[in-house]
Short mmCIF file of C-alpha atoms in Angstrom, two decimals:
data_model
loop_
_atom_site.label_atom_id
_atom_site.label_comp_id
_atom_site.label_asym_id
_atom_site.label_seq_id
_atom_site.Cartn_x
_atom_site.Cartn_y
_atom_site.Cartn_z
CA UNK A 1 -87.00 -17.63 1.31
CA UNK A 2 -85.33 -18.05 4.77
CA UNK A 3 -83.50 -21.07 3.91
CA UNK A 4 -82.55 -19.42 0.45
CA UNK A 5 -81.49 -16.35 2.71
CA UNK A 6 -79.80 -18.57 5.14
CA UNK A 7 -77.59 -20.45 2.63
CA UNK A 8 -76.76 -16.82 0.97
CA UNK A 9 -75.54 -15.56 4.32
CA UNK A 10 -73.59 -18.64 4.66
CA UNK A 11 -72.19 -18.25 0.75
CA UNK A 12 -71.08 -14.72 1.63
CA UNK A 13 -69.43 -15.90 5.09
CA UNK A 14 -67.50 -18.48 4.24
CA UNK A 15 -66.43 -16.26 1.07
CA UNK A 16 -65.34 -13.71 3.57
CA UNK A 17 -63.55 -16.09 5.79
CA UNK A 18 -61.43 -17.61 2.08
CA UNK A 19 -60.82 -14.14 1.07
CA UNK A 20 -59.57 -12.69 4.69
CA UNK A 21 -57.31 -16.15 5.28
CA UNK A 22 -55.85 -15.48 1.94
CA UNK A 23 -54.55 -12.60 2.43
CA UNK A 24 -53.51 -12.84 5.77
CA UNK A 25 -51.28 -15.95 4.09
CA UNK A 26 -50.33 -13.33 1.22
CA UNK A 27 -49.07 -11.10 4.05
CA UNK A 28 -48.04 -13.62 5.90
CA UNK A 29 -45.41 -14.87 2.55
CA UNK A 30 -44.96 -11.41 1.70
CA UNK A 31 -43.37 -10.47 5.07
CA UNK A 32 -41.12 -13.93 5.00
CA UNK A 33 -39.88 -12.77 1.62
CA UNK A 34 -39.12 -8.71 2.85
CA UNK A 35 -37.24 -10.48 5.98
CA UNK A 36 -35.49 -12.80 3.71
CA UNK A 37 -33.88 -9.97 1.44
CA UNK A 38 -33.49 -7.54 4.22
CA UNK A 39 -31.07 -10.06 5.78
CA UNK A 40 -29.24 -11.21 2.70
CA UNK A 41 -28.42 -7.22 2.57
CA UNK A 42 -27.22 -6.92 6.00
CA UNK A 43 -24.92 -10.28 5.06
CA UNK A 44 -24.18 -9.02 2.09
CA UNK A 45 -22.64 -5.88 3.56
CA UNK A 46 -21.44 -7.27 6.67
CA UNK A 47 -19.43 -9.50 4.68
CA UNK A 48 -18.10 -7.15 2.28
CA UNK A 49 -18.19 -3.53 4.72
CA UNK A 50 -17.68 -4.96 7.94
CA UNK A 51 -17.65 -3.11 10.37
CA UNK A 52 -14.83 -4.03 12.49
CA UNK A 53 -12.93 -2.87 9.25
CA UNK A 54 -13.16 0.91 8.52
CA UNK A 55 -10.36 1.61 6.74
CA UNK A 56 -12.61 1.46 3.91
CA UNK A 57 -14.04 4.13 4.98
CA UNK A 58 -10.39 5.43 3.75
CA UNK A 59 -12.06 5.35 -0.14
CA UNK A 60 -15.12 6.75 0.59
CA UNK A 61 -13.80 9.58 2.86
CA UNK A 62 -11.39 10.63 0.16
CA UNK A 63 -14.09 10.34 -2.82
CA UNK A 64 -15.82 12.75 -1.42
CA UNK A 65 -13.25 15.16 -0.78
CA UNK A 66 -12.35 15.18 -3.88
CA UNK A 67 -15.38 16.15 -5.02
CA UNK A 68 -15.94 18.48 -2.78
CA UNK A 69 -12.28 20.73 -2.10
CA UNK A 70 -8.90 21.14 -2.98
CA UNK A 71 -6.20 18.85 -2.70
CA UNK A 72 -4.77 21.88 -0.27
CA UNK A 73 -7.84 22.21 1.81
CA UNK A 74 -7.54 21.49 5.32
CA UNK A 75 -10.56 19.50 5.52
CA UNK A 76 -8.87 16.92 2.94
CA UNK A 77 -5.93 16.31 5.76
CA UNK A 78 -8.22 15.79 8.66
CA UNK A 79 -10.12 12.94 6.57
CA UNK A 80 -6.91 11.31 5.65
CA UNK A 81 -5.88 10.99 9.18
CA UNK A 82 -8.46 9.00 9.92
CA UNK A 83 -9.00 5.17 9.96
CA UNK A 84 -5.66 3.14 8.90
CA UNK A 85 -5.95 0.60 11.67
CA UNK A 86 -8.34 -2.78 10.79
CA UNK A 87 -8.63 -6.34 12.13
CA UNK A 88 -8.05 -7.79 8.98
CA UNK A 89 -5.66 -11.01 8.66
CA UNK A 90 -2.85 -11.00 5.95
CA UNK A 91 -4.72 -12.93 4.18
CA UNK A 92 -8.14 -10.86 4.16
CA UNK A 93 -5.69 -8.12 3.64
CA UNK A 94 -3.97 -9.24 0.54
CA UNK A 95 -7.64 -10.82 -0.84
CA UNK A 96 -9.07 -6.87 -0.61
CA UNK A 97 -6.44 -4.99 -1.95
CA UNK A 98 -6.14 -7.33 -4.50
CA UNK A 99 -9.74 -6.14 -5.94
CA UNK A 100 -9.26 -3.83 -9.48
CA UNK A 101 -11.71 -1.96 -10.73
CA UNK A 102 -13.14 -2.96 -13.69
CA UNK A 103 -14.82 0.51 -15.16
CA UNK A 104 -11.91 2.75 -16.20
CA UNK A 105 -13.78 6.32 -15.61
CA UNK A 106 -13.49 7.28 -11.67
CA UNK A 107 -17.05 8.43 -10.30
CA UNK A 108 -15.03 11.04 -8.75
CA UNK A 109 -12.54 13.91 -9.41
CA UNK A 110 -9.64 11.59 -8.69
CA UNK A 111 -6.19 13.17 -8.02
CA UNK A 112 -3.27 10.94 -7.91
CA UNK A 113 -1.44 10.42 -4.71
CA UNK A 114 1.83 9.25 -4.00
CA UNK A 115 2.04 6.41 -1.06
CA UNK A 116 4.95 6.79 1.16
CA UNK A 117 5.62 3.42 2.81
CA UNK A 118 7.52 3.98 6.24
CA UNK A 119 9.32 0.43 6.99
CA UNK A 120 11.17 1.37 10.60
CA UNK A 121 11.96 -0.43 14.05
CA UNK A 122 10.47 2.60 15.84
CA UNK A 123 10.17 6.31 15.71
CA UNK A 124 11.38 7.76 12.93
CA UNK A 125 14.64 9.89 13.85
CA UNK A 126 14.90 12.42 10.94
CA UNK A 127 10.44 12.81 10.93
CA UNK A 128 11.27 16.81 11.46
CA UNK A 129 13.01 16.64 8.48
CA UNK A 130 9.78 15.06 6.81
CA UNK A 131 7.35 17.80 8.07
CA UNK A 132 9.34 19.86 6.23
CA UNK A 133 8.80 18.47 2.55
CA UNK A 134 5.41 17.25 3.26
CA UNK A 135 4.23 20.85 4.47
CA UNK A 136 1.94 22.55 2.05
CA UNK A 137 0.97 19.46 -0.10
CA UNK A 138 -2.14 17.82 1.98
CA UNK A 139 -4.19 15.84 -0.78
CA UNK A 140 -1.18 15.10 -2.67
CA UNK A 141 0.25 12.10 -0.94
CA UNK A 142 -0.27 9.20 1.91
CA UNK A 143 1.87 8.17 4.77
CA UNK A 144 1.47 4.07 6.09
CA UNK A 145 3.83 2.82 8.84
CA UNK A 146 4.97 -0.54 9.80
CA UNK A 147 6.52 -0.79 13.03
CA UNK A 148 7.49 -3.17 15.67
CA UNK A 149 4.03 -4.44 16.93
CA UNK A 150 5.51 -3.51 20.80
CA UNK A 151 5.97 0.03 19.89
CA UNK A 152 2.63 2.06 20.22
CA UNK A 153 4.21 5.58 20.56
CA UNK A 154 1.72 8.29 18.51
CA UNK A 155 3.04 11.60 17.61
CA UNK A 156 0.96 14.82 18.60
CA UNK A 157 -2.36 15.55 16.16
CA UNK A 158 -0.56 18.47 14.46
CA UNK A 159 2.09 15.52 12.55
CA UNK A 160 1.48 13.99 9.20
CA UNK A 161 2.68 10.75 10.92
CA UNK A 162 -0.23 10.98 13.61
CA UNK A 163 -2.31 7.64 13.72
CA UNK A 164 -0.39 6.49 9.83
CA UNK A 165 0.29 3.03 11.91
CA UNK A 166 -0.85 -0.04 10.29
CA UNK A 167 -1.46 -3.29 12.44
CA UNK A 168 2.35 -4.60 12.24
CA UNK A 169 4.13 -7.88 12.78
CA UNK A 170 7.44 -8.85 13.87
CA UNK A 171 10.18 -8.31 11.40
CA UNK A 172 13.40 -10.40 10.94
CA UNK A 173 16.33 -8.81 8.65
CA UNK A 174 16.79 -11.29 5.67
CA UNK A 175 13.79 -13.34 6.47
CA UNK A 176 10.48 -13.53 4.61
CA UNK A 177 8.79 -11.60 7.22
CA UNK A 178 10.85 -8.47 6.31
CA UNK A 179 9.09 -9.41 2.45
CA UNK A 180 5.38 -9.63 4.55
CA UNK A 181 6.10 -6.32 6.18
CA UNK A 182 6.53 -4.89 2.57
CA UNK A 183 3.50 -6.67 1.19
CA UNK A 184 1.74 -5.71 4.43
CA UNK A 185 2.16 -1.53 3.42
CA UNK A 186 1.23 -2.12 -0.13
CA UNK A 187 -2.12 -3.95 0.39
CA UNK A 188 -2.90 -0.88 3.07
CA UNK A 189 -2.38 1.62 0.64
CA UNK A 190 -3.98 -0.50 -2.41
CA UNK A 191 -7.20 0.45 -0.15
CA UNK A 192 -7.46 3.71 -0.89
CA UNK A 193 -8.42 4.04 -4.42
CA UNK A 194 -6.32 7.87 -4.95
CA UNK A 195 -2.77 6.52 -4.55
CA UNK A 196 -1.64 5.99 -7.51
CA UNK A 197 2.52 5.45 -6.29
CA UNK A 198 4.08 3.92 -3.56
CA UNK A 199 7.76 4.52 -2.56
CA UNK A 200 9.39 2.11 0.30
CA UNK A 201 11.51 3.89 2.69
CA UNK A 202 12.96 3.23 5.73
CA UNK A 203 13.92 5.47 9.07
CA UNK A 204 17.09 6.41 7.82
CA UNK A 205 16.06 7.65 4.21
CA UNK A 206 15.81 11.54 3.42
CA UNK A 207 14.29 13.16 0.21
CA UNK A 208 17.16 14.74 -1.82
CA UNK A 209 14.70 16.97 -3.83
CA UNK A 210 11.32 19.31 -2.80
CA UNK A 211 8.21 17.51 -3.01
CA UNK A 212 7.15 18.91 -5.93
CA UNK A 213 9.89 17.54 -8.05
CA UNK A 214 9.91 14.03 -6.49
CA UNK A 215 5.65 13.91 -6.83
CA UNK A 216 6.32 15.07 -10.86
CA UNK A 217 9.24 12.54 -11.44
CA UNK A 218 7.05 9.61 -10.34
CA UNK A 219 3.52 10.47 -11.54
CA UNK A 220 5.04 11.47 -14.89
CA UNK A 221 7.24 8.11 -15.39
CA UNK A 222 5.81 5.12 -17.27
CA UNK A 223 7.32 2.94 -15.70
CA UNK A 224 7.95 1.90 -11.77
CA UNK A 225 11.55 2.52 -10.34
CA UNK A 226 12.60 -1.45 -8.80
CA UNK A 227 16.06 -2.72 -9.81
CA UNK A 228 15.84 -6.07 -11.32
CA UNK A 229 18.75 -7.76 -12.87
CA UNK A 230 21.23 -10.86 -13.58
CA UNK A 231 24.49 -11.18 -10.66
CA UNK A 232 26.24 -14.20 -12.25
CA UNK A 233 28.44 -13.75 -8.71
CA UNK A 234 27.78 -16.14 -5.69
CA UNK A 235 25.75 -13.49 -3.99
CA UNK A 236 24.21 -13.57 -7.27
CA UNK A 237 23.17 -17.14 -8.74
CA UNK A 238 25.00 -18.33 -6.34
CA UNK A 239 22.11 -17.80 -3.97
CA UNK A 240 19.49 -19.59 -6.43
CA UNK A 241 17.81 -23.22 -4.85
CA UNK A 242 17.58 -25.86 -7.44
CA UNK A 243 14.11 -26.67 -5.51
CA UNK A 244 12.41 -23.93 -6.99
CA UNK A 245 12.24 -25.43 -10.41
CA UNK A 246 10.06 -26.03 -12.53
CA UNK A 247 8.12 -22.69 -11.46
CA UNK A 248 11.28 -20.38 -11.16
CA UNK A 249 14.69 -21.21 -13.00
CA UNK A 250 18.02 -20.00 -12.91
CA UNK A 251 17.02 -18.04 -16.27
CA UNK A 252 14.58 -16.53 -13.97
CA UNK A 253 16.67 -15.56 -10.94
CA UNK A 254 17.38 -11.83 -10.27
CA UNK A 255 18.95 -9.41 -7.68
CA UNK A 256 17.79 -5.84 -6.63
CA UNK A 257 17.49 -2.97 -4.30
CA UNK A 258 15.13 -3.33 -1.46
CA UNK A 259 14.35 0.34 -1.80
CA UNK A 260 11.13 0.52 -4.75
CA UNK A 261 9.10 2.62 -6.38
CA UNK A 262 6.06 0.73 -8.18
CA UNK A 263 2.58 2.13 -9.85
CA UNK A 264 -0.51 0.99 -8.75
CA UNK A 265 -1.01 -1.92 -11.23
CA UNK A 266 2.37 -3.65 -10.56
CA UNK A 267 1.49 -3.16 -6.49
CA UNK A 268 -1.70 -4.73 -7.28
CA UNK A 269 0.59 -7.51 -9.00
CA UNK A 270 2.57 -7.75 -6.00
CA UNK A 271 -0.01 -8.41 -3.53
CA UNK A 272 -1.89 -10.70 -5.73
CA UNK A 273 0.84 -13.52 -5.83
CA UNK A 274 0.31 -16.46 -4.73
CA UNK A 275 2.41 -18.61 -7.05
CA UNK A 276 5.97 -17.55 -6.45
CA UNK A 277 5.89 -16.13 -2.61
CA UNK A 278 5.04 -19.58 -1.30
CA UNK A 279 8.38 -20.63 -3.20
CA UNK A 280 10.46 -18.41 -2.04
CA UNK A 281 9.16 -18.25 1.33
CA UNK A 282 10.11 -22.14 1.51
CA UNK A 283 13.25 -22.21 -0.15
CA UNK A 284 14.82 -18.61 -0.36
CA UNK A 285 16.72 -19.07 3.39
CA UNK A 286 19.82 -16.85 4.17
CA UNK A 287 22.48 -17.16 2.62
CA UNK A 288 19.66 -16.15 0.29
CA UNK A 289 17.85 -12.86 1.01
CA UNK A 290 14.26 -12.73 -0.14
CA UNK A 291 14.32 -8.84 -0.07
CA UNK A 292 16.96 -9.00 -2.34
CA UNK A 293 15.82 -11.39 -4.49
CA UNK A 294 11.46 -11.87 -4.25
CA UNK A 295 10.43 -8.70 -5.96
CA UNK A 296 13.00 -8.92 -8.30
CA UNK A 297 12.39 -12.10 -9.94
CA UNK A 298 8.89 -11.45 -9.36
CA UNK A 299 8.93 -9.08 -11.62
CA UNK A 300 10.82 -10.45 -14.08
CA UNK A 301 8.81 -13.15 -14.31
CA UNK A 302 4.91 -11.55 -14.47
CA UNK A 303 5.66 -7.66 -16.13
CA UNK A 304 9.00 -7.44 -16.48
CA UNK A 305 8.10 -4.04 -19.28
CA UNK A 306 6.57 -2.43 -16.26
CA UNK A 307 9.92 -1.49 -14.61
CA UNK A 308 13.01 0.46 -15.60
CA UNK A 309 15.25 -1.52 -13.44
CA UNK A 310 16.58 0.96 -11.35
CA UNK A 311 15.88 2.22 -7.95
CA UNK A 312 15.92 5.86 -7.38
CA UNK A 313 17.19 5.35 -3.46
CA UNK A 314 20.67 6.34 -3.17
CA UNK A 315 23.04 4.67 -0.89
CA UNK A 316 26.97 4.35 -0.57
CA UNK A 317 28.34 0.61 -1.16
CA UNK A 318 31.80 1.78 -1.67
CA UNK A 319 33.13 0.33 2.07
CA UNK A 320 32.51 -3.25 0.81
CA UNK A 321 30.22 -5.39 3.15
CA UNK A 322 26.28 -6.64 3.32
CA UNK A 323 25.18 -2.91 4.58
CA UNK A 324 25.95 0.75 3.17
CA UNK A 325 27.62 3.38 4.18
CA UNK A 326 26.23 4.99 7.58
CA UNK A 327 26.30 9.15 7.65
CA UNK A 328 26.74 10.81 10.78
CA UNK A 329 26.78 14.23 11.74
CA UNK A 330 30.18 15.20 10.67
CA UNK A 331 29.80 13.92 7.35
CA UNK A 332 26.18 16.17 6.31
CA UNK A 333 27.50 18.72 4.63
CA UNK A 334 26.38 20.76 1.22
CA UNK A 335 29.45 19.06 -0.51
CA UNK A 336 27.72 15.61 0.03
CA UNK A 337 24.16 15.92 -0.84
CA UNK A 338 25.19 17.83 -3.92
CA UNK A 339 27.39 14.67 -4.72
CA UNK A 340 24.56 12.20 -4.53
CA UNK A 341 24.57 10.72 -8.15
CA UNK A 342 25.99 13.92 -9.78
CA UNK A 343 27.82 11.89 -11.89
CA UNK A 344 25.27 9.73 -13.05
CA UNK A 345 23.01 9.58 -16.07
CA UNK A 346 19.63 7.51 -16.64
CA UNK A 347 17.23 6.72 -18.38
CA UNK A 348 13.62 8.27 -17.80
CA UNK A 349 10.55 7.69 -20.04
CA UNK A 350 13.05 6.98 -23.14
CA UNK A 351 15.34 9.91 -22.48
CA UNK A 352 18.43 10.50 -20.70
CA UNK A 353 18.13 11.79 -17.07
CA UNK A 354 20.62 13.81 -14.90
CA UNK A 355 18.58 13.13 -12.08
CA UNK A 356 18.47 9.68 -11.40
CA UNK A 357 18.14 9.80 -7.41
CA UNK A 358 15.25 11.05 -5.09
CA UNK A 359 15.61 9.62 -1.85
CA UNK A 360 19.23 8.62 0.25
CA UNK A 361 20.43 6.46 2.75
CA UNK A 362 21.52 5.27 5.47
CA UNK A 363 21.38 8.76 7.67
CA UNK A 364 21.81 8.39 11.06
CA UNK A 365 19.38 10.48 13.75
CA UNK A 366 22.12 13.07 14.92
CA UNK A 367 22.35 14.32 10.88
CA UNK A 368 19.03 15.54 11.69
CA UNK A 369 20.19 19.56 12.90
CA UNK A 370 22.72 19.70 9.61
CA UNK A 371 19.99 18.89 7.55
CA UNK A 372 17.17 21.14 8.85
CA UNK A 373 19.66 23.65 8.28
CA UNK A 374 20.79 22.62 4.70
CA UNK A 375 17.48 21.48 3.54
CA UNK A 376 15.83 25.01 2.96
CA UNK A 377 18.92 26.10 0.46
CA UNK A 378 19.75 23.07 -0.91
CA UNK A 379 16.83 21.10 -0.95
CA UNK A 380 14.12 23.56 -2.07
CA UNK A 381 11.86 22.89 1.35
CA UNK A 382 10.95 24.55 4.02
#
């Protein structure tokens, strides 16, 4: 009996010692396997979220205040300010904003914005001017900046243009840097899901109209406002380089404004090339002016349905020359601004248009007084 009892005791002991080393090795694998998701989590949102990149916190700021206030509501503004600066590469810039959503229905109350894309040396002269037509329409539209990289001057807190900077590069007139500055607003404002329209302006470009009519007249219009069409002139054709062929032909080749207006999905179109920039970034030298040119044939080539080819930025090109007319103080008056395309018809959504013109330039910064005086009456702001 006490060797029976002896060999039991030794059954149940080494039993004890199996059972207790198995499950410390169950623990053991089941902690390895916790540790192994837990970190491809953190990667996985370190790679996509990182955090030296919170401008997408942009999206998720403005989801929820969508859902939770008025497009009016002060607390809408204060989120908007936040966040437009990143340490993203052009590349990691144009890859992100490039991203469409696949699932039509928003998760959110979604209300459209319009994108104003500031492309300046500096300060902007005539931003008074500004205040006035953005006042009273927080939630309704964005405001992105490209600058010289050397100028860091920030306007007070109180300003819609306070901390609307985006991480700039140096700009050359008539090079393709000028077209990388344009790209460079787009993709910024492609990463916040609300705007819906972006309009490229520069320092010396005023609205004509309140900012009621000009948000309408944009959201409403199928199609984007970006002139796009066929100058069989030397500063036309002429400018075309036999070595883009095969990918872009003479057949293809088009002129337009600078000055755009595009929806969301041709931005998104914009951003996304990779064919045709490369091209034209090798071969479209002056005499040849990419951002005369680029977009233009661009879109031609990929959607040409999705634009009216027009631009709705005014400017006068009766003196002759490479550059419009420049306004000075002497030359604001009522008689002027009422003038801007009043003789002009256009199309708009099938249908002929008396207004064909939202925005004007080139207005120098000492027209700013006339027009803060004029702009209440004849504008419809302030």
């Amino acid at each position: 009996m006490t060797i029976f009892f002896k060999r039991e005791m030794s059954f149940h002991l080494g039993t004890t010692i199996v059972l207790t080393l198995s499950v410390s090795f169950f623990v053991l694998l089941l902690g390895l396997f916790i540790n192994y998701q837990f970190r491809k989590i953190i990667i996985y949102e370190d790679f996509y979220l990182p955090h030296q990149s919170p401008i997408y916190n942009l999206s998720i700021s403005t989801h929820l205040v969508c859902n939770s206030s008025s497009p009016n509501s002060s607390s809408n503004r204060s989120m908007e300010l936040n966040d437009v600066w990143h340490s993203m590469n052009d590349e990691e810039l144009m890859w992100r904003a490039s991203m469409v959503p696949q699932i039509e229905k928003y998760p959110f109350n979604r209300i459209p914005r319009v994108a104003f894309l500031f492309l300046t040396r500096g300060r902007l002269p005539l931003a008074p001017l500004w205040e006035m037509f953005f006042k009273g329409h927080e939630g309704l539209f964005s405001i992105y900046i490209h600058t010289s990289p050397d100028f860091n001057y920030e306007p007070p807190p109180s300003s819609v243009f306070y901390k609307r900077r985006i991480p700039s590069q140096v700009v050359q007139w008539g090079r393709s840097t000028m077209i990388d500055a344009e790209r460079r607003l787009l993709a910024n404002a492609l990463l916040d899901i609300s705007n819906e329209r972006f309009i490229l302006l520069s320092e010396s470009c005023i609205p004509l109209f309140n900012f009621t009519t000009i948000y309408t007249y944009v959201t409403n219009s199928d199609q984007s406002f970006l002139g796009s069409f066929d100058d069989p002139r030397k500063i036309g054709r002429g400018r075309y380089n036999k070595r883009m062929y095969p990918n872009i032909t003479l057949s293809d080749w088009r002129k337009g404004s600078q000055w755009f207006e595009v929806h969301r999905e041709l931005a998104v179109k914009i951003v996304s090339d990779v064919t045709y920039y490369p091209i034209f970034k090798k071969h479209c030298v002056p005499p040849c002016y990419m951002d005369e040119h680029y977009l233009p044939t661009l879109v031609n080539k990929v959607c040409p349905g999705l634009t009216s080819n027009r631009s709705i930025t005014w400017a006068d090109w009766s003196g002759g020359g490479s550059h419009p007319m420049t306004f000075l103080k002497k030359d604001v008056t009522e008689k002027l601004l009422k003038s801007v395309g009043s003789e002009l018809n256009c199309s708009y959504n099938g249908k002929m248009s008396s207004i064909c013109f939202l925005f004007g330039r080139k207005f120098h910064p000492s027209t700013l007084q006339p027009l803060l005086r004029i702009a209440p009456k004849l504008l419809g702001f302030g």
